Structure formats: structure tokens, C-alpha cells
Short mmCIF file of C-alpha atoms in Angstrom, two decimals:
data_model
loop_
_atom_site.label_atom_id
_atom_site.label_comp_id
_atom_site.label_asym_id
_atom_site.label_seq_id
_atom_site.Cartn_x
_atom_site.Cartn_y
_atom_site.Cartn_z
CA UNK K 1 55.98 109.87 100.80
CA UNK K 2 52.48 108.72 101.97
CA UNK K 3 50.27 110.81 104.11
CA UNK K 4 50.33 108.42 107.19
CA UNK K 5 52.40 109.74 110.07
CA UNK K 6 53.50 107.77 113.24
CA UNK K 7 54.62 109.37 116.43
CA UNK K 8 57.09 109.08 118.20
CA UNK K 9 59.80 108.22 115.67
CA UNK K 10 61.88 106.35 118.33
CA UNK K 11 61.17 105.19 121.98
CA UNK K 12 63.09 103.57 124.52
CA UNK K 13 61.32 101.82 127.46
CA UNK K 14 61.94 99.44 130.40
CA UNK K 15 60.79 95.98 130.49
CA UNK K 16 57.29 95.97 132.38
CA UNK K 17 56.37 99.39 131.36
CA UNK K 18 53.42 100.26 129.11
CA UNK K 19 53.76 102.38 125.72
CA UNK K 20 51.32 104.03 123.40
CA UNK K 21 52.00 104.47 119.72
CA UNK K 22 50.02 106.64 117.52
CA UNK K 23 49.24 106.98 113.86
CA UNK K 24 47.37 109.41 111.55
CA UNK K 25 45.65 107.65 108.47
CA UNK K 26 46.13 109.23 105.12
CA UNK K 27 43.02 111.44 104.16
CA UNK K 28 40.06 109.21 102.72
CA UNK K 29 41.13 106.18 104.55
CA UNK K 30 38.83 104.38 107.11
CA UNK K 31 40.87 101.51 107.91
CA UNK K 32 44.14 101.17 109.96
CA UNK K 33 46.36 98.12 110.37
CA UNK K 34 49.20 97.76 112.78
CA UNK K 35 52.44 95.57 112.24
CA UNK K 36 55.50 94.51 114.20
CA UNK K 37 58.59 94.00 112.34
CA UNK K 38 61.69 92.54 113.84
CA UNK K 39 65.16 93.03 112.40
CA UNK K 40 65.47 91.19 109.20
CA UNK K 41 61.86 89.97 109.12
CA UNK K 42 58.87 90.79 107.29
CA UNK K 43 55.98 92.57 108.99
CA UNK K 44 53.85 90.52 111.33
CA UNK K 45 50.23 91.63 111.42
CA UNK K 46 49.06 92.59 114.94
CA UNK K 47 45.49 93.81 114.17
CA UNK K 48 43.15 96.10 111.93
CA UNK K 49 40.59 98.52 112.74
CA UNK K 50 37.71 99.66 110.27
CA UNK K 51 35.49 102.33 111.49
CA UNK K 52 36.55 102.13 115.03
CA UNK K 53 35.91 98.36 115.36
CA UNK K 54 38.67 95.73 115.53
CA UNK K 55 37.93 93.29 112.38
CA UNK K 56 41.19 91.18 112.36
CA UNK K 57 43.99 90.06 114.81
CA UNK K 58 47.04 88.22 114.47
CA UNK K 59 48.94 85.91 116.80
CA UNK K 60 49.50 88.66 119.52
CA UNK K 61 48.76 88.51 123.11
CA UNK K 62 45.85 90.46 124.65
CA UNK K 63 48.54 92.92 126.23
CA UNK K 64 48.73 94.38 122.45
CA UNK K 65 45.43 96.44 122.33
CA UNK K 66 44.41 99.17 119.85
CA UNK K 67 41.81 102.14 119.42
CA UNK K 68 40.46 103.91 116.38
CA UNK K 69 38.98 107.34 116.53
CA UNK K 70 36.31 108.89 114.74
CA UNK K 71 38.77 110.81 112.54
CA UNK K 72 40.06 107.30 111.67
CA UNK K 73 43.59 108.05 113.58
CA UNK K 74 44.83 105.04 115.65
CA UNK K 75 46.68 104.06 118.70
CA UNK K 76 48.53 100.68 119.57
CA UNK K 77 49.04 100.18 123.26
CA UNK K 78 51.26 97.56 124.63
CA UNK K 79 51.35 96.67 128.39
CA UNK K 80 53.96 94.83 130.52
CA UNK K 81 56.70 95.36 127.83
CA UNK K 82 59.01 92.48 127.29
CA UNK K 83 62.50 92.38 125.54
CA UNK K 84 61.13 90.92 122.52
CA UNK K 85 58.80 93.67 121.90
CA UNK K 86 61.82 95.61 120.62
CA UNK K 87 60.91 96.09 116.92
CA UNK K 88 59.80 98.68 114.27
CA UNK K 89 55.98 99.20 114.69
CA UNK K 90 54.32 100.11 111.39
CA UNK K 91 50.88 101.63 110.71
CA UNK K 92 49.14 101.44 107.54
CA UNK K 93 45.96 102.92 106.13
CA UNK K 94 43.64 101.74 103.37
CA UNK K 95 40.21 102.24 102.10
CA UNK K 96 37.72 99.50 103.32
CA UNK K 97 34.29 98.68 102.62
CA UNK K 98 33.67 96.12 105.40
CA UNK K 99 33.90 93.33 102.74
CA UNK K 100 37.09 91.33 103.27
CA UNK K 101 37.03 90.40 99.42
CA UNK K 102 37.71 94.12 98.70
CA UNK K 103 40.91 94.38 100.51
CA UNK K 104 43.14 97.43 99.04
CA UNK K 105 46.56 98.41 98.74
CA UNK K 106 47.95 99.92 102.22
CA UNK K 107 49.89 103.06 102.64
CA UNK K 108 52.54 102.77 105.36
CA UNK K 109 54.00 105.14 107.82
CA UNK K 110 57.52 105.32 108.50
CA UNK K 111 57.48 103.46 111.70
CA UNK K 112 58.21 103.88 115.35
CA UNK K 113 61.46 102.20 116.59
CA UNK K 114 60.69 100.87 120.09
CA UNK K 115 63.62 99.57 122.04
CA UNK K 116 62.87 97.63 125.55
CA UNK K 117 66.08 97.39 127.74
CA UNK Y 1 54.89 82.14 111.31
CA UNK Y 2 54.92 83.80 107.96
CA UNK Y 3 52.86 82.43 105.25
CA UNK Y 4 54.43 83.99 102.30
CA UNK Y 5 57.99 82.77 101.52
CA UNK Y 6 60.18 84.88 99.06
CA UNK Y 7 62.79 83.34 97.06
CA UNK Y 8 65.72 84.11 96.75
CA UNK Y 9 66.51 85.79 100.12
CA UNK Y 10 68.95 87.96 98.69
CA UNK Y 11 69.74 89.04 94.98
CA UNK Y 12 72.70 91.03 93.72
CA UNK Y 13 72.77 92.17 90.02
CA UNK Y 14 74.40 94.67 87.76
CA UNK Y 15 72.52 98.11 86.87
CA UNK Y 16 70.42 97.39 83.56
CA UNK Y 17 69.73 93.74 84.41
CA UNK Y 18 66.36 92.26 85.19
CA UNK Y 19 65.50 91.06 88.79
CA UNK Y 20 63.02 88.43 89.31
CA UNK Y 21 61.73 87.30 92.77
CA UNK Y 22 59.24 84.75 93.87
CA UNK Y 23 56.59 84.37 96.49
CA UNK Y 24 55.05 81.13 97.53
CA UNK Y 25 51.79 81.02 100.00
CA UNK Y 26 49.71 78.46 101.67
CA UNK Y 27 46.14 79.45 101.71
CA UNK Y 28 43.23 80.76 99.42
CA UNK Y 29 43.65 84.51 98.86
CA UNK Y 30 41.71 87.63 97.96
CA UNK Y 31 44.75 89.24 96.47
CA UNK Y 32 48.46 89.35 96.57
CA UNK Y 33 50.45 92.40 97.00
CA UNK Y 34 54.14 93.62 96.43
CA UNK Y 35 55.92 96.13 98.44
CA UNK Y 36 59.18 97.76 98.76
CA UNK Y 37 61.08 98.86 101.79
CA UNK Y 38 64.29 100.81 102.10
CA UNK Y 39 66.36 100.58 104.90
CA UNK Y 40 64.11 99.55 107.60
CA UNK Y 41 61.60 102.42 106.90
CA UNK Y 42 57.99 102.27 106.01
CA UNK Y 43 56.86 99.95 103.09
CA UNK Y 44 55.79 101.52 99.67
CA UNK Y 45 52.96 99.60 97.81
CA UNK Y 46 54.10 98.58 94.34
CA UNK Y 47 51.26 96.37 92.82
CA UNK Y 48 48.12 94.63 93.73
CA UNK Y 49 46.96 91.53 91.71
CA UNK Y 50 43.68 89.99 92.68
CA UNK Y 51 43.04 86.16 92.67
CA UNK Y 52 41.20 86.20 89.51
CA UNK Y 53 44.04 87.84 87.56
CA UNK Y 54 47.11 86.15 86.09
CA UNK Y 55 49.51 89.09 85.07
CA UNK Y 56 49.58 92.73 85.72
CA UNK Y 57 52.09 95.39 84.67
CA UNK Y 58 53.09 98.67 86.15
CA UNK Y 59 56.01 100.60 84.70
CA UNK Y 60 59.21 98.34 84.78
CA UNK Y 61 57.17 95.80 86.99
CA UNK Y 62 55.55 92.67 85.79
CA UNK Y 63 53.64 90.61 88.42
CA UNK Y 64 52.38 87.16 87.63
CA UNK Y 65 50.04 85.00 90.01
CA UNK Y 66 49.41 81.21 89.65
CA UNK Y 67 46.80 80.41 92.28
CA UNK Y 68 46.94 76.56 91.33
CA UNK Y 69 50.65 76.85 92.57
CA UNK Y 70 49.93 79.45 95.11
CA UNK Y 71 52.80 81.34 93.82
CA UNK Y 72 53.73 84.86 92.43
CA UNK Y 73 56.38 86.37 90.73
CA UNK Y 74 57.77 90.04 90.55
CA UNK Y 75 60.10 91.10 87.63
CA UNK Y 76 61.83 94.46 87.79
CA UNK Y 77 63.04 95.28 84.23
CA UNK Y 78 66.10 97.30 83.56
CA UNK Y 79 67.08 97.77 87.06
CA UNK Y 80 68.68 100.88 88.63
CA UNK Y 81 70.63 101.46 91.74
CA UNK Y 82 67.48 103.10 93.33
CA UNK Y 83 65.85 99.77 93.15
CA UNK Y 84 67.97 98.62 95.86
CA UNK Y 85 65.70 97.58 98.61
CA UNK Y 86 63.85 94.66 100.41
CA UNK Y 87 60.90 93.51 98.36
CA UNK Y 88 57.99 91.75 100.33
CA UNK Y 89 54.91 90.01 98.98
CA UNK Y 90 51.58 90.14 100.96
CA UNK Y 91 48.59 87.93 100.78
CA UNK Y 92 45.06 88.55 102.09
CA UNK Y 93 43.68 85.18 103.25
CA UNK Y 94 40.09 84.86 101.77
CA UNK Y 95 37.24 85.50 104.15
CA UNK Y 96 39.64 87.48 106.58
CA UNK Y 97 41.17 90.89 106.69
CA UNK Y 98 44.34 89.65 107.82
CA UNK Y 99 47.53 90.72 105.87
CA UNK Y 100 50.46 88.11 105.75
CA UNK Y 101 53.84 89.24 104.64
CA UNK Y 102 56.67 86.97 103.45
CA UNK Y 103 60.31 87.05 104.73
CA UNK Y 104 61.35 89.48 101.99
CA UNK Y 105 64.18 89.53 99.03
CA UNK Y 106 66.96 91.92 99.70
CA UNK Y 107 67.94 93.17 96.15
CA UNK Y 108 71.08 94.97 95.60
CA UNK Y 109 71.71 96.63 92.35
CA UNK Y 110 75.28 97.62 91.56
CA UNK Y 111 76.11 100.68 89.55
#
């Protein structure tokens, strides 16, 4: 297992509500990425944080937002939940240098299973 | 939409046989990575190959990269039942930090 932890493990929310998911990165890692994985699909990149700044974003609407803290842990916030937001949310940490040519392997947490009813 | 496309979508083999899966992508990349996922859990990094490398080995894994064809292959030799999982390729588009995962190959190794 990696040193990346996520909470909560499972979550059930109602359409229109807001949710916050949390991730603690592996020791020594300064970069955190978030992914959404629908059943039977590959992970879809939401965004990445490097040293508390967002430095990359996928095709997700602004109601998906995030934060990275000085200890490099991170939060994913989703507002106005929709039924299609039901998915496994994965957090991954990695080393980073601020140079996109130096992308490193990612270490994934176990995920948070979000169900929107 | 996903940039990477794995082929085949599903593969079933006997223990001891070799498994080969392929990945195609569309843009210039910094590197290509392969990951394994068991039963909808977190992904495990297997191997990273940089755009200036053509082949890489790690234990029973062999990865090739052909940037002219924008494709990669993952070979697992002497497969075991424990190799049963979904396998994904992921690329990092040049000049970005954006990881793009493929659709995955579901491998089943029969004991």
C-alpha cells in the first residue's frame, strides 16, 4: 500500500448538496492530483496542485474546486452535486519540480466512493 | 474524452502464459506510465518510460514505446493469478501537467 490516505471511504449525498473529500499525500511529495473514475472507465483528470497552486486542470466545471495546504494535503470540493458525479474519486501524490517535463510516477490513495441520489 | 486507448479491452489467459496489452495516444508526451488497479481500488504504479526511451524492464514487466506510432505495449511474462486486474496506460502531454488515462485492459489469469 502507498502512504496516501483518503477520507471518507464512502459517502452518500443528495443532488444539489456540497461535498468535501480529503487526501493526505505521501511523505516527501509536494504534488497532488485528483481524478474521477466512473464505473468501468479509466480515471479522468480533474486538477493538480503543486506547492498550494493549481497548475493543471481537466475538463471539469468550476463547481469542482480544490485546495492544497502547506503540509501538501489536499481537499476536493464539489458544489451543486449532480447524479453523474457518482463515482470513485482518487487522489494521487507525486514529487514535482515545477517543470512539466519532469513528471513523476504517482502514488494513489484507495479512493472515496461517492454516491449521489 | 480519453486520449489513451488500450487494446484489447479484455484478455483471459492461463497461468504461466504471457499477456500483452497495447496503448495508443494522440499527442506529444513527456512520458508514458502503466498502472494496475484491482477491483475498483486505488491504482498502483508499475513502470514509467520517458519519451526518449524505447524499452524498459522491471521484473516480469517489459514496456516498449514507439513515439512515431504514438503507441506503447506492456508485456507481462509468466503470468500469475495475482496479476488479474485492470491495466491502464497514462500519458503526460508535453508542456502540461495533465495526466490522461486510457480506458484500460481487464486481464484475467486463470489458475
